Every structure is written in structure tokens, then in C-alpha cells.
Coordinates of C-alpha atoms in Angstrom, one line a residue:
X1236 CA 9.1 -58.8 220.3
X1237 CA 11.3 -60.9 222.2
X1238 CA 13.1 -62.4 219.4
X1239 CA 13.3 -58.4 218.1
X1240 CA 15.0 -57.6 222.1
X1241 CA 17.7 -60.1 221.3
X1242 CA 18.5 -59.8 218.0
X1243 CA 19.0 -56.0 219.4
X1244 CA 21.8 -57.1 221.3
X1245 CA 23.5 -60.4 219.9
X1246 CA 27.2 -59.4 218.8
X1247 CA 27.6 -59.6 215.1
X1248 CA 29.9 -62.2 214.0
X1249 CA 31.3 -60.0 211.2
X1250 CA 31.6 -56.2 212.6
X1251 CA 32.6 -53.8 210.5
X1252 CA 36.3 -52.2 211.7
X1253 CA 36.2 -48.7 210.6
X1254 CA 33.5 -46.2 210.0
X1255 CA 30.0 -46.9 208.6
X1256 CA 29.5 -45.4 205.1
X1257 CA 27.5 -42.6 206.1
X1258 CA 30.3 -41.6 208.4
X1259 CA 32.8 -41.1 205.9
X1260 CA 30.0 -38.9 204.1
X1261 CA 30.1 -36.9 207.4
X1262 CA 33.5 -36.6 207.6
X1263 CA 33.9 -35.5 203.6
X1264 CA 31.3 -32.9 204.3
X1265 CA 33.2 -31.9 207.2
X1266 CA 36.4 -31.9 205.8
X1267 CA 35.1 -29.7 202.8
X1268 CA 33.4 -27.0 204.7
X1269 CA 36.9 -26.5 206.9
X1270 CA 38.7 -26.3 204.0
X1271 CA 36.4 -23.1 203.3
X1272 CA 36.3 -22.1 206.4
X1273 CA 40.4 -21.9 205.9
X1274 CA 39.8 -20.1 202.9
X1275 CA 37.4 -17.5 204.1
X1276 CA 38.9 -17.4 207.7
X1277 CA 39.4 -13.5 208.5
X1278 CA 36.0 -13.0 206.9
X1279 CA 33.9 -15.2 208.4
X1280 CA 32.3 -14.4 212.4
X1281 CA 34.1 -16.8 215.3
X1282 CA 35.7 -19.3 212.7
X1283 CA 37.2 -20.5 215.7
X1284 CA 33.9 -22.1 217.2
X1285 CA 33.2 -23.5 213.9
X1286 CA 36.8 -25.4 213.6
X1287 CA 36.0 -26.4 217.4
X1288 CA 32.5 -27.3 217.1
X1289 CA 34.1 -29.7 213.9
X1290 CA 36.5 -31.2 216.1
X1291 CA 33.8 -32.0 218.4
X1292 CA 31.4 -34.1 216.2
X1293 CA 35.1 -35.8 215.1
X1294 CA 35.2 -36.7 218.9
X1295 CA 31.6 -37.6 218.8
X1296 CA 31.7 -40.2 215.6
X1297 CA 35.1 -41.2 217.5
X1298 CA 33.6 -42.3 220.6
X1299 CA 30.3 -43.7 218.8
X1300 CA 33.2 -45.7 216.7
X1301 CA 34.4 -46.9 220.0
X1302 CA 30.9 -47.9 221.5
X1303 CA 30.1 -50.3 219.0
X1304 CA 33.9 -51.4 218.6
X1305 CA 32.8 -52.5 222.3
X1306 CA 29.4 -54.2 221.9
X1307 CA 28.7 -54.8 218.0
X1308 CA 25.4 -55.6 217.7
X1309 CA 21.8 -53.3 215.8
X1310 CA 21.5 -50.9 218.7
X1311 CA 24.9 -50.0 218.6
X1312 CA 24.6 -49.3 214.6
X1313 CA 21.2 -47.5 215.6
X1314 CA 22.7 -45.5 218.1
X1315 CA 25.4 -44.2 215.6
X1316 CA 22.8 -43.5 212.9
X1317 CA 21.0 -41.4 215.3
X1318 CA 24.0 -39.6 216.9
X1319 CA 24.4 -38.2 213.2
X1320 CA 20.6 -37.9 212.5
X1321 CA 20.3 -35.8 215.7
X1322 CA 23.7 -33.7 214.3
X1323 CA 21.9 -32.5 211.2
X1324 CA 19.8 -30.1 213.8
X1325 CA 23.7 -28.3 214.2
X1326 CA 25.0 -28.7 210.4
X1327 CA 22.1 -26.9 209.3
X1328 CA 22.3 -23.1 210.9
X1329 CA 26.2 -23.7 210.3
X1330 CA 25.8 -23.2 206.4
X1331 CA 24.1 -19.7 206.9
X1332 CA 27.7 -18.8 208.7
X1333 CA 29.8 -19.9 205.5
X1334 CA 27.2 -17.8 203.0
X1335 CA 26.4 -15.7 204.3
X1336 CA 29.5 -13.9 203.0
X1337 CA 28.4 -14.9 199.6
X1338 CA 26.5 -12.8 197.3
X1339 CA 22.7 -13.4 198.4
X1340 CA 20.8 -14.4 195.0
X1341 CA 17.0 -14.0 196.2
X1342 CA 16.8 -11.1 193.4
X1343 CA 17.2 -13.7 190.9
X1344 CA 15.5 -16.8 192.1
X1345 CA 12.1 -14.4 192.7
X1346 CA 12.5 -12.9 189.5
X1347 CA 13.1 -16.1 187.6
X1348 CA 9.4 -17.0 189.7
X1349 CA 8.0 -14.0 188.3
X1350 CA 8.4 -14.2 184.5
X1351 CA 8.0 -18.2 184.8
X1352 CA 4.6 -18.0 186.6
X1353 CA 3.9 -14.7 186.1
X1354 CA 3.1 -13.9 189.7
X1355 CA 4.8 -14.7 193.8
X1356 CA 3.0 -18.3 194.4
X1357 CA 4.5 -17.7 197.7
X1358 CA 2.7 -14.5 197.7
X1359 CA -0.5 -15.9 196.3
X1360 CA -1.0 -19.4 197.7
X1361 CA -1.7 -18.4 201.5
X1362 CA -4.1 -15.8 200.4
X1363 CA -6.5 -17.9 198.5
X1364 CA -6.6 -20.7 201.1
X1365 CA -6.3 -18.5 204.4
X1366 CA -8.9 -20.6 206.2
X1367 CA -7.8 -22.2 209.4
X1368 CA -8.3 -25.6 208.4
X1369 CA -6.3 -25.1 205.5
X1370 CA -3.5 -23.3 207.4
X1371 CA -3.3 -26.4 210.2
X1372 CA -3.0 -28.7 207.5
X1373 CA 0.1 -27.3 205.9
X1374 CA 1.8 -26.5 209.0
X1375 CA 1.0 -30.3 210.1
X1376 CA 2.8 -31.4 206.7
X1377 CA 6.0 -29.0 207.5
X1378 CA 6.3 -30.2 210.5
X1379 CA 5.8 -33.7 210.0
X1380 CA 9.1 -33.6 208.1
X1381 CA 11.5 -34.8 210.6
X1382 CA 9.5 -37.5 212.0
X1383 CA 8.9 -38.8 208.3
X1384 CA 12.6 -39.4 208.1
X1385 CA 12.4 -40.9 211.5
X1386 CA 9.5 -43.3 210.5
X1387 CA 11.5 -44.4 207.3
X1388 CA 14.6 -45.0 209.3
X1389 CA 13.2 -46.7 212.0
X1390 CA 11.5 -48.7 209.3
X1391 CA 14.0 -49.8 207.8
X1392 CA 16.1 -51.0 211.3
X1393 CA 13.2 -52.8 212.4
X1394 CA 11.8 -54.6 209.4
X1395 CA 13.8 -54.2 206.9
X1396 CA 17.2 -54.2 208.6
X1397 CA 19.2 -55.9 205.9
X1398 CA 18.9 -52.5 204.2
X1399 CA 19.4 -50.7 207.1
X1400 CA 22.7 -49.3 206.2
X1401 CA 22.0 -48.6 202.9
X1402 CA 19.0 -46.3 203.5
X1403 CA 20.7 -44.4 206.2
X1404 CA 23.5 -43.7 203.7
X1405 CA 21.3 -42.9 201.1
X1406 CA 19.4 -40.3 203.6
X1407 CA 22.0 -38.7 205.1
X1408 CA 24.2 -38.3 201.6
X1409 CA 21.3 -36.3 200.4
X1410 CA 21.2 -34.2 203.3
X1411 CA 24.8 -33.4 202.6
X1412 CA 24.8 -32.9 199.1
X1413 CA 22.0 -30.5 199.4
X1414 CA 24.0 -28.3 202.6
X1415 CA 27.0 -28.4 199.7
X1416 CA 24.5 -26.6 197.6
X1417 CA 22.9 -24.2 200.2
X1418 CA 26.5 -22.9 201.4
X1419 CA 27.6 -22.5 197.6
X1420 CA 24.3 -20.9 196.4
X1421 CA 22.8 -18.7 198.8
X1422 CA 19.1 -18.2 198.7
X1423 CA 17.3 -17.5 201.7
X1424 CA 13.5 -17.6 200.7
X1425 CA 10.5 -15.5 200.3
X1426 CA 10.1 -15.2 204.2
X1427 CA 13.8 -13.6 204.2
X1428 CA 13.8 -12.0 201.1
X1429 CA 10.0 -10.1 201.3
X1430 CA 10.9 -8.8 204.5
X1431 CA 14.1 -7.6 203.3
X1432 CA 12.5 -5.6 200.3
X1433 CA 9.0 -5.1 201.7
X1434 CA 5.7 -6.4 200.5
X1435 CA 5.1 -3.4 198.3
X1436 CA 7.7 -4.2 195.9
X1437 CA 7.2 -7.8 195.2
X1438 CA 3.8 -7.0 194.7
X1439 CA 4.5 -4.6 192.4
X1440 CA 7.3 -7.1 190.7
X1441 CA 10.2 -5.5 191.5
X1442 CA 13.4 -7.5 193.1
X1443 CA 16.3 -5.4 193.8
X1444 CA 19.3 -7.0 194.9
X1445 CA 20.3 -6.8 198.6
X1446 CA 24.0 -7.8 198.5
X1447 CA 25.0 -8.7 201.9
X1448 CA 22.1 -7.7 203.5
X1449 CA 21.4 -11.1 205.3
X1450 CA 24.9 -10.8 207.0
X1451 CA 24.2 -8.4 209.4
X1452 CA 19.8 -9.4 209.5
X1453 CA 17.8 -12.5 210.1
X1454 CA 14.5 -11.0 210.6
X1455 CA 11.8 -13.0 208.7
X1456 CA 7.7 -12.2 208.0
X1457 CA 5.7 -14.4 210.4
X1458 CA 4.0 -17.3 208.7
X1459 CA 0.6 -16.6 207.1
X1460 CA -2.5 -18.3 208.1
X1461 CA -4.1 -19.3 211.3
X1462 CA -2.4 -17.9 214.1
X1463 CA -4.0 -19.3 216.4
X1464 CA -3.3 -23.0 215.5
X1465 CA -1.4 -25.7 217.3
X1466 CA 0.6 -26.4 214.1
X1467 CA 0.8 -22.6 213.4
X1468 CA 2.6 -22.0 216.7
X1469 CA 4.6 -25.0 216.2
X1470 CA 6.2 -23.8 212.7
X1471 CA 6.8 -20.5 214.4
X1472 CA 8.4 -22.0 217.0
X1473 CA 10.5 -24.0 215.2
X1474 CA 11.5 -21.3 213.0
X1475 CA 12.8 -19.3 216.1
X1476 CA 14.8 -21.9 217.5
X1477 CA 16.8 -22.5 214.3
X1478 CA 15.7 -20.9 211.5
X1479 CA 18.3 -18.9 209.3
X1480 CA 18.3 -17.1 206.3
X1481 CA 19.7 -20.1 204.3
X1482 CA 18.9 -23.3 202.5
X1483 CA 16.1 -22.0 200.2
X1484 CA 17.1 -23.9 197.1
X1485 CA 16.6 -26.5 196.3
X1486 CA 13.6 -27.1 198.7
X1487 CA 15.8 -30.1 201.2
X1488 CA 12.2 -30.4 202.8
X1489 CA 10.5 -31.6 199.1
X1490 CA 13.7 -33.2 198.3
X1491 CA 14.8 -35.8 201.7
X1492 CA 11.2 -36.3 202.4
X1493 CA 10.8 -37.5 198.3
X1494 CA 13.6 -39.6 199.1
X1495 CA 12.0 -41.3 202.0
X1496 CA 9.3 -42.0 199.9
X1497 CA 11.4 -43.6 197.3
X1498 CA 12.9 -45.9 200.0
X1499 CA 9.5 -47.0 201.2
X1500 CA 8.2 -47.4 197.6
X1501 CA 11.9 -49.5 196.6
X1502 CA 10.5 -51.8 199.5
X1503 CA 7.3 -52.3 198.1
X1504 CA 6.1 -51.2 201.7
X1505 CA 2.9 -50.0 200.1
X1506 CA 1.2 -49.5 203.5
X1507 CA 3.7 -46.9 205.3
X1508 CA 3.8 -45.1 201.7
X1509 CA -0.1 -44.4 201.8
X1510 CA 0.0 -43.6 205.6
X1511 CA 2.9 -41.1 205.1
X1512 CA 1.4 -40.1 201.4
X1513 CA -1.5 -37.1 202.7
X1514 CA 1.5 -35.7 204.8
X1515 CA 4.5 -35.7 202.5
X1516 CA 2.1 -34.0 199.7
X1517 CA 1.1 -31.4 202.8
X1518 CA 4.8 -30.5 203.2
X1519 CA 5.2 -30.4 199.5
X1520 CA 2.6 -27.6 199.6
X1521 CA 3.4 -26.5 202.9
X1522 CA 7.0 -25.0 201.5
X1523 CA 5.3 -22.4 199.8
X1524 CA 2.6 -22.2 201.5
X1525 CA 4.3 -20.6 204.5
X1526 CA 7.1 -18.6 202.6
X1527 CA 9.9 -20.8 203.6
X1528 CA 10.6 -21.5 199.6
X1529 CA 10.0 -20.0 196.1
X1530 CA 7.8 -22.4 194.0
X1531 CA 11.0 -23.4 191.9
X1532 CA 12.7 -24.1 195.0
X1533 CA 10.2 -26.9 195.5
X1534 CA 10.4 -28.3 192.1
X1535 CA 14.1 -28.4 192.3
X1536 CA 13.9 -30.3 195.6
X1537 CA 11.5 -32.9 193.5
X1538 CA 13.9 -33.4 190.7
X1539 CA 17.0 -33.2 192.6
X1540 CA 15.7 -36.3 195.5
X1541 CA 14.5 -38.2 192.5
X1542 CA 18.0 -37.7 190.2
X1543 CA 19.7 -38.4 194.1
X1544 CA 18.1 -41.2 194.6
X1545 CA 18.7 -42.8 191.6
X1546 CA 22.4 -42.5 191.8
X1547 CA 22.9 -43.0 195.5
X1548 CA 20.8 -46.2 195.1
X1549 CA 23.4 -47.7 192.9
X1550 CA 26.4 -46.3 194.9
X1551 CA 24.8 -48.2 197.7
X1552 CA 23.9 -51.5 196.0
X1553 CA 26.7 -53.4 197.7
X1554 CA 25.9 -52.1 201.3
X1555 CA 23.4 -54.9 202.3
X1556 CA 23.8 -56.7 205.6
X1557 CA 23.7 -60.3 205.9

């Protein structure tokens, strides 16, 4: 521990002079979503607070910049990986105010789940596992989804640190590339979508199209199973504080948390893989368990963080820290 504490703060000999690799990927992202924003300016509601609020994490990454400019050493690095970690929490609600002037595609994506597996699994799944057990294990996956990506991380900074970098790149490209997709492909969900077009007609198969209805509503169906739950009631709450009718497919929760599970399993860290295992597979479940994702959504968000991985991997090779 001691040697850890001051190998936390020794300078590094070599700093790096400009931004870290996962800050250019910010700044891309950024730079791409204003250029939309330009596009789509007289359509889109207070484009001004979303040009401002861009400007601000500029300042942000800026200042971080300068921190570690001042005292280059891991927790400076750390503290700049978790300054854009903790930003994803704002970049996510922001992609529901670029598509939401898109036209919605639900109608599609549930049909395409109907004449695939012949039914709604999202429909289906909660209703032949409604026991309270069952429910408080899902919602325990979903919401160990953010503090999977903070296990890997802080992995990978604390034992693995030559990688460090690398993994943080790797995790917060993916997050990226998958918001690209979200704003440019806008599919809000069964929770969303059912509400929109009442129970009634998805169990009777029928997915009319809603247009722009998700522009001017955000009302969802509560999650199914125990209500009464701890996890239950922290889903729900979790869904009220920044849920959105966006970012259905592919499934980002299937998709980052299979690419933190790469990233343990590429450092043959067997033991954290098995620990996290039981949970990742509970999310996995947990997407459509609770309505927050079509069935295909999921199986996208497999294939995608698996095709992702592979290629960021070997974008990355080089970013290894002596």
C-alpha cells in the first residue's frame, strides 16, 4: 500500500503534452454532434444550452489538461479518466435532444421482434418469472452496470496500470460510438414504445408508427416485477432521474459491460471475470427483462462490444505505458 501511495504521486519522467487518447475521442464526439446541432439548429429545443453545455466540458477537459500539466503523475491521469467517466451521466440524456427530431423507428424494431421470435420477449419474459426473487436479481444486474465499468477501470489503474490508458480508451470509444448510433437511429424501447401504443396492441401484434410522438412525451410503463424490492426501487429511481426515450439499440448496457469483460478476460484476470460473471449475465437478462430493450436490441449490443473490441484493441496496441 505504501509503495501504491507513492507511485500515486511521483511525477512521471515522460508526461504526455497534449490530450490523452480518450480525450480526443471526446472532443470528435463533441465536435460531431455540434456540427448537427448547427444543422438542425431552428428545430431542435434550447440549442443554445447544448452549444453552452459543449463549451463547458471544453473548459472542463481544458482545466483537467492543466491539472496534470501541473503535477504529472497516476492520480492526475485517474482524475481525468474520471472527470470523463462521470460526464457520460450528461452525454447520455443529450442524444434524446438531437433525435428526437428524427423519425422514431420502435414500429420497426418490434415488429422485426415479432416475426423473428414470434412473440414480445419483453412482453413475455417478466411474466413467466414475476417472483420477487427473480425480479431483485435482474434489477441487481441492471444496476450493477455502472459500477462494473468502475471495477474494470479501477482494475486496470491499480494492477494493471501499464494498460491503463488503453482500457480507458477502449471503454470510453465504445460509449461514443454507440451515442453516434443512438442519436442517428432513434429507438426508444419497449418501456417507451408500449406505453405509446398501449398493451392491447402489442399483444395483439400490431405496431403502428408514432412519428414524432416521443418529441413532445417521455412517459414510460413502470418496470415489472417486485415492487417492493430494494433493487426494484432503485431501477425506478434511476430511470426518473435520467431516463429518456433514447438509446434502445443496440443495447450500450449488453454492449460496454461485454467489453469490460473482454478487458478482464485480455488480462487473463480470471478471478474478477468470475466475480463479475453472475452479474454481467443478470444485466444481460435484466435489459429485457425490465422493458428498457427489445430482445434484438441485446443481441446487437453482444455483437457490436465484441466486433468493438476487436478493432479498438488494435487501434490501441501502441497505447501502453512504460
Amino acid at each position: 500500500m505504501k509503495q501504491f501511495i507513492i507511485d500515486l504521486f511521483k511525477l512521471e519522467k515522460k508526461p504526455v503534452k497534449g490530450l490523452m487518447a480518450y480525450e480526443w475521442v471526446v472532443m470528435a464526439y463533441l465536435v460531431l454532434t455540434l456540427i448537427v446541432i448547427f444543422f438542425m439548429y431552428t428545430t431542435i429545443n434550447n440549442p443554445q444550452a447544448m452549444i453552452f453545455g459543449r463549451l463547458r466540458i471544453v473548459a472542463l477537459t481544458a482545466a483537467m489538461w492543466v491539472v496534470y500539466r501541473l503535477a504529472p503523475c497516476r492520480a492526475t491521469r485517474f482524475l481525468r479518466v474520471g472527470v470523463q467517466l462521470g460526464l457520460l451521466a450528461w452525454w447520455y440524456p443529450d442524444t434524446f435532444e438531437i433525435n428526437r427530431h428524427l423519425p422514431n423507428l420502435d414500429h420497426l424494431f418490434a415488429q422485426w421482434e415479432q416475426d423473428l421470435f414470434g412473440c414480445q420477449p419483453a412482453l413475455l419474459f417478466s411474466k413467466a418469472l414475476p417472483g420477487p426473487i427473480f425480479s431483485e436479481l435482474f434489477d441487481m444486474g441492471y444496476a450493477a452496470y455502472y459500477p462494473m465499468i468502475a471495477a474494470t477501470a479501477v482494475y486496470y489503474f491499480g494492477w494493471y496500470y501499464k494498460e491503463f490508458n488503453r482500457a480507458t480508451f477502449i471503454i470510453l470509444s465504445s460509449f461514443f460510438i454507440y451515442y453516434v448510433i443512438f442519436i442517428f437511429v432513434p429507438v426508444t424501447g419497449p418501456t417507451f414504445y408500449y406505453k405509446a401504443i398501449g398493451l392491447q396492441n402489442v399483444t395483439a401484434g400490431i405496431f403502428p408508427n408514432v412519428h414524432d410522438y416521443f418529441n413532445h412525451h417521455q412517459e414510460c410503463l413502470p418496470s415489472p416485477g417486485y415492487t417492493d424490492g430494494i433493487f426494484y426501487h432503485l431501477v425506478e429511481d434511476a430511470k426518473a432521474a435520467g431516463e429518456r426515450p433514447t438509446a434502445a439499440f443496440p443495447s450500450s448496457h449488453v454492449g460496454v459491460s461485454t467489453i469490460c469483460m473482454l478487458l478482464l478476460w485480455h488480462d487473463r484476470n480470471y478471478k474478477l471475470l468470475a466475480i463479475l460473471a453472475p452479474f454481467y449475465l443478470l444485466l444481460c437478462c435484466a435489459t429485457v427483462y425490465i422493458q428498457a430493450h427489445y430482445l434484438i436490441d441485446a443481441i446487437a449490443g453482444f455483437i457490436t462490444a465484441v466486433i468493438l473490441f476487436a478493432i479498438l484493441l488494435r487501434i490501441s496496441r501502441k497505447m501502453i505505458t512504460e
